[in-house]
Amino acid sequence: MMSTPELAIGSQQGSLLPEIYRVEEVIPETHDTFTLALIPQEGEPMTFAPGQFNMLYAYGAGESAISISGDPDLDGASILHTIRTAGTVTSALRGLRPGDSLGVRGPFGTSWPMEAARGKDVIFIGGGIGLAPLRPAIYRTLNRLERYGRVRVLIGARRPRDLLFMNEIAGWPVETLVSVDRATERWRGHVGVVTPYVRNLEIDPGNTVAMICGPEIMMRYAVMELLNHGMRPKDIFITMERNMKCAVGFCGHCQLGSEFICKDGPVFSYETMQFWFAQREF
Amino acid sequence: MPTTNLEPYLAKHSFFSGLDPADIEEIAGCAKNAAFKAGEYLFKQGENAEFFFVLREGHVVVEVPTARGHSIEISSLGENQILGWSWLMPPYKYQFDCRALKQTKVLEIDGRCLRGKCESNPRLGYELIKRFARVMTNRLQETRLQLLDLYGAPADRS
């Protein structure tokens, strides 16, 4: 059954008590985005499923829900979070240095449908910072490439300087297309929003799973193109972004209809979310 | 029986698929293969729009020259895509520059030749108009999406 995202496997699912982690490394990614590599003060790093997120607590500033962006198959490795500086908490996180500590709760939420996609073609579509929550799923696919059919990755960003992980993307052994809305003189890649490229893909609609992460307006247009190819809503997966506070479905800040984005998502099949995508100002 | 080796290619291409074989033959009669090296211009703004192109291999960028001497890239096109519609309507001048980003092979279709055939064969003309209208609509929508600045809103949960 494809319409249900896989459940979380995290050992700390549902925790309200932060654990203390230490910053191992701060990796600059773009002019406004960075990656924190975190290790627990005690014990082994958590296990997580691709698509899950943690609540990162910057002391004195507050908590923020941040997707895990690292490789889920690297045992004992530090946990990576790629963060765009956007507000008080993320600015405080940007100020952390190696050796500093912070609170971590998680992992929370549903995951990308990696098992359900076995034997099928897979299309990843990431827009802007949305590539970060997709990267664990891409890593999982690359780690087990024999399990999947044709794998394609489409990446879009506003400008070349906004593109994430460019040093490693060129080494991914799958078809990858990178496009920017506004090119610079030195840019030699594609120009234009990423969604029209979906139109030109060869897609076997009954045997393809799509995973999309980016701003909701981008996801809406990407979904439209996939549906035009004949893909079924239950085979298209998106990740929803809302104001998550407790991360365990208690507080209701992220409630959307009957769904709590933190607990029932953030990864949903489009079949589950299509009603909301059709509503204005949802 | 194909009269040129381009007809089977045209018949299979999604843009031309479903056209009457006689129409494919007419189009092939106006077409020839061409190649452009990386950096070479397929056309420049203001030139007579003598051709439209079917991209067989490679990658081109459509750009607008600015007064300051550099160009702003507005779109890029790759394999199997259709490039150019200025041949279809007056004043038959290219509106943008188009430059190959790498070695690019195209099918170059002579616009004046094809316009002549469309004048005497309105059915072919109508079919081509419908197909170019679809290409133009898609490009318009893509441009609107670019204007929307899809990636402007933060997608992280912070």
Short mmCIF file of C-alpha atoms in Angstrom, two decimals:
data_model
loop_
_atom_site.label_atom_id
_atom_site.label_comp_id
_atom_site.label_asym_id
_atom_site.label_seq_id
_atom_site.Cartn_x
_atom_site.Cartn_y
_atom_site.Cartn_z
CA MET A 1 0.00 0.00 0.00
CA MET A 2 1.74 3.15 -1.18
CA SER A 3 -0.42 5.83 0.31
CA THR A 4 0.89 5.60 3.86
CA PRO A 5 4.36 6.97 4.55
CA GLU A 6 6.55 4.61 6.48
CA LEU A 7 6.50 5.04 10.20
CA ALA A 8 9.29 6.47 12.18
CA ILE A 9 11.95 4.11 13.46
CA GLY A 10 13.67 6.53 15.75
CA SER A 11 14.45 5.15 19.20
CA GLN A 12 13.46 8.41 20.84
CA GLN A 13 10.18 8.89 19.05
CA GLY A 14 7.83 11.02 21.10
CA SER A 15 10.35 12.32 23.60
CA LEU A 16 9.64 15.62 25.33
CA LEU A 17 12.97 15.69 27.14
CA PRO A 18 15.90 17.16 25.23
CA GLU A 19 19.21 15.33 25.27
CA ILE A 20 22.42 17.27 25.28
CA TYR A 21 24.36 17.15 22.02
CA ARG A 22 27.63 18.81 21.18
CA VAL A 23 28.50 20.61 17.95
CA GLU A 24 31.22 18.63 16.22
CA GLU A 25 31.42 20.80 13.12
CA VAL A 26 29.73 23.78 11.51
CA ILE A 27 29.76 23.41 7.73
CA PRO A 28 28.98 26.52 5.67
CA GLU A 29 26.76 25.53 2.75
CA THR A 30 25.63 28.76 1.11
CA HIS A 31 25.51 32.46 2.02
CA ASP A 32 22.55 31.83 4.36
CA THR A 33 22.63 28.10 5.02
CA PHE A 34 24.85 25.91 7.15
CA THR A 35 25.01 22.37 8.42
CA LEU A 36 25.49 21.42 12.06
CA ALA A 37 27.14 18.06 12.72
CA LEU A 38 26.04 16.96 16.19
CA ILE A 39 27.16 14.18 18.50
CA PRO A 40 25.52 13.22 21.80
CA GLN A 41 27.27 14.17 24.99
CA GLU A 42 26.69 10.60 26.14
CA GLY A 43 26.05 7.41 24.21
CA GLU A 44 25.63 6.74 20.51
CA PRO A 45 24.03 9.11 18.01
CA MET A 46 20.38 8.40 17.34
CA THR A 47 19.17 6.31 14.45
CA PHE A 48 16.67 7.94 12.15
CA ALA A 49 14.68 7.33 9.03
CA PRO A 50 14.99 9.57 5.94
CA GLY A 51 12.56 12.45 6.22
CA GLN A 52 12.44 12.68 10.01
CA PHE A 53 13.26 15.82 11.94
CA ASN A 54 14.61 16.83 15.32
CA MET A 55 13.72 19.69 17.62
CA LEU A 56 16.93 21.66 18.15
CA TYR A 57 17.03 23.78 21.29
CA ALA A 58 19.38 26.73 21.25
CA TYR A 59 19.76 27.75 24.88
CA GLY A 60 18.03 31.03 25.61
CA ALA A 61 16.53 31.32 22.14
CA GLY A 62 14.11 28.42 21.84
CA GLU A 63 13.41 25.30 19.82
CA SER A 64 13.10 24.81 16.11
CA ALA A 65 12.09 21.79 14.04
CA ILE A 66 14.95 20.96 11.70
CA SER A 67 15.10 18.08 9.24
CA ILE A 68 17.95 15.62 9.47
CA SER A 69 20.05 15.95 6.33
CA GLY A 70 22.73 13.27 6.72
CA ASP A 71 23.21 9.66 5.68
CA PRO A 72 20.89 7.35 7.64
CA ASP A 73 23.11 4.35 6.95
CA LEU A 74 26.31 5.67 8.54
CA ASP A 75 26.39 3.96 11.93
CA GLY A 76 27.76 6.08 14.71
CA ALA A 77 28.18 9.14 12.54
CA SER A 78 27.29 12.58 13.75
CA ILE A 79 23.76 13.76 13.01
CA LEU A 80 23.58 16.44 10.34
CA HIS A 81 21.05 19.25 10.21
CA THR A 82 21.10 21.74 7.36
CA ILE A 83 19.61 25.04 8.41
CA ARG A 84 18.73 28.28 6.68
CA THR A 85 19.08 31.29 8.93
CA ALA A 86 15.56 32.67 9.06
CA GLY A 87 14.68 33.73 12.60
CA THR A 88 15.75 33.98 16.21
CA VAL A 89 16.37 30.29 16.83
CA THR A 90 18.14 29.56 13.58
CA SER A 91 20.27 32.69 14.05
CA ALA A 92 21.23 31.39 17.50
CA LEU A 93 22.04 27.99 15.98
CA ARG A 94 24.18 29.77 13.38
CA GLY A 95 26.17 31.27 16.20
CA LEU A 96 27.18 27.88 17.64
CA ARG A 97 30.78 26.79 17.35
CA PRO A 98 32.44 23.36 17.59
CA GLY A 99 32.29 22.20 21.18
CA ASP A 100 29.16 24.18 22.03
CA SER A 101 26.17 22.25 23.29
CA LEU A 102 22.48 22.37 22.52
CA GLY A 103 19.36 20.37 23.28
CA VAL A 104 18.01 17.79 20.84
CA ARG A 105 14.66 16.05 20.90
CA GLY A 106 13.77 13.43 18.32
CA PRO A 107 13.74 12.00 15.81
CA PHE A 108 10.13 12.76 15.03
CA GLY A 109 7.69 12.21 12.24
CA THR A 110 7.08 9.95 9.30
CA SER A 111 9.69 9.05 6.72
CA TRP A 112 10.03 8.92 2.97
CA PRO A 113 8.65 5.65 1.51
CA MET A 114 11.98 3.94 0.90
CA GLU A 115 10.70 0.38 1.29
CA ALA A 116 7.52 0.97 -0.65
CA ALA A 117 9.62 2.41 -3.50
CA ARG A 118 11.66 -0.79 -3.84
CA GLY A 119 11.60 -2.14 -7.38
CA LYS A 120 10.19 1.11 -8.74
CA ASP A 121 11.58 4.12 -10.54
CA VAL A 122 12.18 7.00 -8.16
CA ILE A 123 12.05 10.74 -8.87
CA PHE A 124 13.33 13.20 -6.27
CA ILE A 125 12.42 16.86 -6.70
CA GLY A 126 14.03 19.32 -4.30
CA GLY A 127 13.60 23.06 -4.30
CA GLY A 128 15.83 25.44 -2.36
CA ILE A 129 16.44 24.31 1.21
CA GLY A 130 14.03 21.44 0.46
CA LEU A 131 16.94 19.40 -0.82
CA ALA A 132 18.15 18.97 2.78
CA PRO A 133 15.21 16.84 4.01
CA LEU A 134 15.41 14.84 0.78
CA ARG A 135 19.12 14.10 1.04
CA PRO A 136 18.81 11.21 3.53
CA ALA A 137 16.35 9.53 1.14
CA ILE A 138 18.73 10.13 -1.76
CA TYR A 139 21.61 8.67 0.29
CA ARG A 140 19.49 5.63 1.18
CA THR A 141 18.69 5.11 -2.49
CA LEU A 142 22.32 5.49 -3.55
CA ASN A 143 23.41 3.08 -0.80
CA ARG A 144 20.99 0.45 -2.12
CA LEU A 145 20.79 1.38 -5.80
CA GLU A 146 20.19 -2.22 -6.86
CA ARG A 147 16.82 -2.11 -5.11
CA TYR A 148 15.45 0.67 -7.29
CA GLY A 149 14.74 1.19 -10.97
CA ARG A 150 15.62 4.41 -12.75
CA VAL A 151 16.52 7.10 -10.24
CA ARG A 152 16.39 10.79 -11.11
CA VAL A 153 17.05 13.85 -9.02
CA LEU A 154 15.77 17.31 -10.03
CA ILE A 155 17.07 20.25 -8.06
CA GLY A 156 15.99 23.85 -8.31
CA ALA A 157 17.10 27.03 -6.61
CA ARG A 158 16.71 30.73 -7.07
CA ARG A 159 20.35 31.47 -7.92
CA PRO A 160 23.54 29.43 -8.26
CA ARG A 161 24.69 30.73 -4.87
CA ASP A 162 21.57 29.22 -3.26
CA LEU A 163 22.31 25.69 -4.41
CA LEU A 164 23.06 23.20 -1.66
CA PHE A 165 25.54 20.32 -1.67
CA MET A 166 26.92 21.16 -5.12
CA ASN A 167 30.27 19.55 -4.36
CA GLU A 168 28.71 16.16 -3.89
CA ILE A 169 25.78 16.25 -6.33
CA ALA A 170 28.08 15.85 -9.34
CA GLY A 171 29.26 12.54 -7.86
CA TRP A 172 25.83 11.01 -7.44
CA PRO A 173 25.66 8.07 -9.88
CA VAL A 174 22.12 8.83 -11.00
CA GLU A 175 20.55 11.21 -13.51
CA THR A 176 20.64 14.65 -11.93
CA LEU A 177 19.34 17.94 -13.27
CA VAL A 178 20.12 21.21 -11.55
CA SER A 179 18.39 24.42 -12.58
CA VAL A 180 18.33 27.97 -11.30
CA ASP A 181 15.77 30.70 -11.87
CA ARG A 182 18.35 33.42 -12.25
CA ALA A 183 21.65 32.52 -13.78
CA THR A 184 24.95 34.31 -13.49
CA GLU A 185 27.51 34.76 -16.23
CA ARG A 186 29.53 31.82 -14.95
CA TRP A 187 26.58 29.44 -14.63
CA ARG A 188 26.67 26.66 -17.24
CA GLY A 189 23.71 24.61 -16.03
CA HIS A 190 20.00 24.79 -16.69
CA VAL A 191 18.03 28.00 -16.32
CA GLY A 192 14.35 28.09 -15.39
CA VAL A 193 12.17 26.71 -12.62
CA VAL A 194 12.57 23.02 -12.03
CA THR A 195 8.95 21.98 -12.39
CA PRO A 196 8.71 22.23 -16.22
CA TYR A 197 11.57 19.76 -16.45
CA VAL A 198 9.22 17.24 -14.87
CA ARG A 199 7.08 17.63 -17.98
CA ASN A 200 9.91 16.41 -20.19
CA LEU A 201 10.78 13.33 -18.14
CA GLU A 202 9.98 9.88 -19.42
CA ILE A 203 7.83 8.44 -16.64
CA ASP A 204 6.30 5.01 -16.24
CA PRO A 205 3.37 6.28 -14.18
CA GLY A 206 2.35 2.96 -12.69
CA ASN A 207 5.86 2.09 -11.60
CA THR A 208 7.23 5.35 -10.25
CA VAL A 209 7.38 6.92 -6.83
CA ALA A 210 8.05 10.66 -6.54
CA MET A 211 9.36 12.41 -3.44
CA ILE A 212 9.14 16.19 -3.40
CA CYS A 213 10.36 18.74 -0.90
CA GLY A 214 10.37 22.49 -1.29
CA PRO A 215 8.11 25.48 -0.88
CA GLU A 216 4.48 24.43 -1.14
CA ILE A 217 3.90 26.44 -4.30
CA MET A 218 6.77 24.59 -5.97
CA MET A 219 5.43 21.24 -4.78
CA ARG A 220 1.99 22.11 -6.13
CA TYR A 221 3.33 22.69 -9.64
CA ALA A 222 5.57 19.64 -9.48
CA VAL A 223 2.61 17.49 -8.43
CA MET A 224 0.53 18.90 -11.30
CA GLU A 225 3.17 17.83 -13.79
CA LEU A 226 3.42 14.35 -12.27
CA LEU A 227 -0.35 13.93 -12.33
CA ASN A 228 -0.32 15.02 -15.99
CA HIS A 229 2.03 12.09 -16.62
CA GLY A 230 -0.65 9.80 -15.20
CA MET A 231 0.96 9.21 -11.81
CA ARG A 232 -1.39 8.32 -8.98
CA PRO A 233 -1.72 10.66 -5.99
CA LYS A 234 -0.79 7.79 -3.68
CA ASP A 235 2.60 7.43 -5.39
CA ILE A 236 3.56 11.07 -4.93
CA PHE A 237 5.03 12.05 -1.56
CA ILE A 238 5.53 15.53 -0.20
CA THR A 239 6.74 16.97 3.06
CA MET A 240 4.69 19.62 4.77
CA GLU A 241 6.04 22.56 6.74
CA ARG A 242 4.12 24.05 9.62
CA ASN A 243 4.81 25.74 12.91
CA MET A 244 5.83 22.74 14.97
CA LYS A 245 6.24 23.29 18.69
CA CYS A 246 5.81 20.13 20.76
CA ALA A 247 6.54 17.69 17.89
CA VAL A 248 4.39 14.99 19.46
CA GLY A 249 0.86 16.07 18.55
CA PHE A 250 -0.08 17.64 21.88
CA CYS A 251 -0.06 21.38 21.31
CA GLY A 252 -1.94 21.61 18.00
CA HIS A 253 0.20 24.37 16.50
CA CYS A 254 0.83 22.33 13.38
CA GLN A 255 -2.64 20.85 13.05
CA LEU A 256 -4.04 20.75 9.53
CA GLY A 257 -7.57 19.35 9.55
CA SER A 258 -7.37 15.98 11.22
CA GLU A 259 -3.61 15.73 10.73
CA PHE A 260 -0.82 16.84 12.99
CA ILE A 261 2.09 17.64 10.70
CA CYS A 262 4.63 16.78 13.41
CA LYS A 263 3.15 13.39 14.25
CA ASP A 264 1.25 12.26 11.16
CA GLY A 265 3.81 13.89 8.85
CA PRO A 266 5.89 15.70 7.82
CA VAL A 267 5.97 13.22 4.93
CA PHE A 268 2.54 12.59 3.46
CA SER A 269 1.27 11.04 0.30
CA TYR A 270 -0.33 13.58 -1.98
CA GLU A 271 -3.46 11.44 -1.74
CA THR A 272 -3.70 12.48 1.92
CA MET A 273 -2.95 16.14 1.29
CA GLN A 274 -4.66 16.82 -2.02
CA PHE A 275 -7.75 18.29 -0.36
CA TRP A 276 -5.59 20.88 1.39
CA PHE A 277 -3.59 21.64 -1.73
CA ALA A 278 -6.85 22.59 -3.41
CA GLN A 279 -7.77 25.06 -0.65
CA ARG A 280 -6.74 28.68 -0.86
CA GLU A 281 -4.77 30.09 2.03
CA PHE A 282 -4.54 26.75 3.73
CA MET B 1 8.71 5.61 -48.34
CA PRO B 2 10.77 8.35 -46.69
CA THR B 3 12.34 10.76 -49.14
CA THR B 4 14.95 11.91 -46.60
CA ASN B 5 16.45 10.21 -43.56
CA LEU B 6 14.92 12.94 -41.40
CA GLU B 7 11.35 11.77 -41.79
CA PRO B 8 11.54 8.80 -39.39
CA TYR B 9 13.11 11.06 -36.77
CA LEU B 10 10.44 13.71 -37.20
CA ALA B 11 7.63 11.16 -37.15
CA LYS B 12 8.84 9.82 -33.81
CA HIS B 13 9.42 13.21 -32.20
CA SER B 14 6.68 14.16 -29.72
CA PHE B 15 6.21 17.60 -31.29
CA PHE B 16 5.44 16.17 -34.73
CA SER B 17 3.87 12.87 -33.75
CA GLY B 18 0.44 12.24 -35.22
CA LEU B 19 1.02 14.43 -38.25
CA ASP B 20 0.05 13.02 -41.60
CA PRO B 21 3.06 11.31 -43.28
CA ALA B 22 2.65 13.69 -46.20
CA ASP B 23 3.01 16.64 -43.81
CA ILE B 24 6.08 15.08 -42.22
CA GLU B 25 7.53 14.81 -45.69
CA GLU B 26 6.79 18.48 -46.32
CA ILE B 27 8.53 19.49 -43.10
CA ALA B 28 11.50 17.22 -43.76
CA GLY B 29 11.88 18.89 -47.11
CA CYS B 30 12.63 22.15 -45.28
CA ALA B 31 14.95 20.60 -42.69
CA LYS B 32 18.62 19.86 -42.43
CA ASN B 33 21.00 18.77 -39.70
CA ALA B 34 23.36 21.29 -38.17
CA ALA B 35 25.83 21.40 -35.30
CA PHE B 36 27.07 24.18 -33.04
CA LYS B 37 30.18 24.23 -30.91
CA ALA B 38 30.09 25.28 -27.28
CA GLY B 39 29.85 29.06 -27.16
CA GLU B 40 28.59 29.40 -30.71
CA TYR B 41 25.35 31.33 -31.25
CA LEU B 42 22.41 29.64 -32.95
CA PHE B 43 20.96 33.09 -33.49
CA LYS B 44 21.12 36.61 -32.15
CA GLN B 45 18.48 39.13 -31.23
CA GLY B 46 17.30 41.17 -34.21
CA GLU B 47 18.51 38.75 -36.87
CA ASN B 48 16.08 37.45 -39.44
CA ALA B 49 14.30 34.46 -37.93
CA GLU B 50 15.09 32.09 -40.72
CA PHE B 51 14.89 28.87 -38.77
CA PHE B 52 13.40 27.04 -35.88
CA PHE B 53 15.24 24.17 -34.28
CA VAL B 54 14.66 20.72 -32.89
CA LEU B 55 17.42 20.03 -30.37
CA ARG B 56 18.78 16.54 -30.99
CA GLU B 57 21.70 16.65 -28.58
CA GLY B 58 23.27 19.23 -26.33
CA HIS B 59 22.19 22.18 -24.32
CA VAL B 60 21.47 25.79 -25.28
CA VAL B 61 20.64 28.89 -23.33
CA VAL B 62 18.25 31.67 -24.35
CA GLU B 63 19.49 35.03 -23.17
CA VAL B 64 18.88 38.76 -23.39
CA PRO B 65 21.82 41.03 -24.15
CA THR B 66 22.00 44.00 -21.82
CA ALA B 67 23.23 47.52 -22.38
CA ARG B 68 26.19 46.81 -20.09
CA GLY B 69 27.54 44.22 -22.46
CA HIS B 70 26.72 41.03 -20.67
CA SER B 71 23.69 38.81 -21.13
CA ILE B 72 20.98 37.62 -18.77
CA GLU B 73 20.10 33.98 -19.20
CA ILE B 74 16.38 33.45 -19.05
CA SER B 75 15.89 29.85 -20.06
CA SER B 76 17.78 26.78 -21.13
CA LEU B 77 16.71 23.98 -23.39
CA GLY B 78 17.96 20.47 -23.95
CA GLU B 79 17.43 17.33 -25.93
CA ASN B 80 14.18 16.97 -27.90
CA GLN B 81 12.98 20.47 -27.16
CA ILE B 82 11.73 22.94 -29.76
CA LEU B 83 13.50 26.26 -30.05
CA GLY B 84 12.25 29.40 -31.80
CA TRP B 85 8.87 30.62 -32.98
CA SER B 86 9.81 33.99 -34.43
CA TRP B 87 9.84 32.40 -37.89
CA LEU B 88 6.09 31.99 -37.61
CA MET B 89 4.93 35.59 -37.31
CA PRO B 90 5.99 39.03 -38.51
CA PRO B 91 8.40 40.71 -38.31
CA TYR B 92 10.24 37.35 -38.44
CA LYS B 93 13.06 38.57 -36.21
CA TYR B 94 14.62 36.68 -33.33
CA GLN B 95 13.73 38.29 -30.01
CA PHE B 96 16.59 36.82 -27.97
CA ASP B 97 20.08 35.44 -28.32
CA CYS B 98 20.56 31.70 -28.20
CA ARG B 99 23.95 30.18 -27.46
CA ALA B 100 25.15 26.58 -27.28
CA LEU B 101 26.55 25.71 -23.87
CA LYS B 102 28.14 22.56 -25.23
CA GLN B 103 28.42 20.76 -28.54
CA THR B 104 24.85 20.81 -29.79
CA LYS B 105 23.24 18.99 -32.68
CA VAL B 106 19.99 20.31 -34.09
CA LEU B 107 17.54 19.86 -36.85
CA GLU B 108 17.34 23.25 -38.51
CA ILE B 109 13.99 23.90 -40.19
CA ASP B 110 13.78 26.69 -42.72
CA GLY B 111 10.94 28.98 -41.67
CA ARG B 112 10.39 30.68 -45.01
CA CYS B 113 10.25 27.32 -46.77
CA LEU B 114 7.75 25.99 -44.23
CA ARG B 115 5.63 29.14 -44.22
CA GLY B 116 5.26 28.78 -47.96
CA LYS B 117 4.07 25.23 -47.56
CA CYS B 118 1.65 26.26 -44.80
CA GLU B 119 0.15 28.94 -47.06
CA SER B 120 -0.64 26.37 -49.69
CA ASN B 121 -1.56 23.66 -47.16
CA PRO B 122 -3.67 25.27 -44.40
CA ARG B 123 -4.22 21.93 -42.69
CA LEU B 124 -0.46 21.66 -42.08
CA GLY B 125 -0.40 25.30 -41.07
CA TYR B 126 -3.18 24.81 -38.53
CA GLU B 127 -1.49 21.72 -37.08
CA LEU B 128 1.78 23.60 -36.67
CA ILE B 129 0.04 26.62 -35.15
CA LYS B 130 -1.64 24.37 -32.56
CA ARG B 131 1.64 22.70 -31.67
CA PHE B 132 3.58 25.94 -31.44
CA ALA B 133 0.78 27.45 -29.36
CA ARG B 134 1.35 24.63 -26.86
CA VAL B 135 5.09 25.30 -26.78
CA MET B 136 4.48 29.03 -26.35
CA THR B 137 1.92 28.42 -23.59
CA ASN B 138 4.35 26.22 -21.73
CA ARG B 139 7.11 28.82 -22.03
CA LEU B 140 4.74 31.53 -20.82
CA GLN B 141 3.80 29.42 -17.80
CA GLU B 142 7.46 28.68 -17.08
CA THR B 143 8.23 32.39 -17.22
CA ARG B 144 5.35 33.14 -14.85
CA LEU B 145 6.69 30.53 -12.43
CA GLN B 146 10.09 32.21 -12.60
CA LEU B 147 8.41 35.50 -11.73
CA LEU B 148 6.67 33.83 -8.79
CA ASP B 149 10.07 33.23 -7.23
CA LEU B 150 9.09 29.73 -6.10
CA TYR B 151 12.01 29.32 -3.76
CA GLY B 152 11.64 32.66 -2.07
CA ALA B 153 9.70 31.34 0.93
CA PRO B 154 11.74 29.42 3.49
CA ALA B 155 10.94 25.73 3.43
CA ASP B 156 12.68 24.84 6.66
CA ARG B 157 10.84 24.57 9.92
CA SER B 158 12.66 27.26 11.73
#
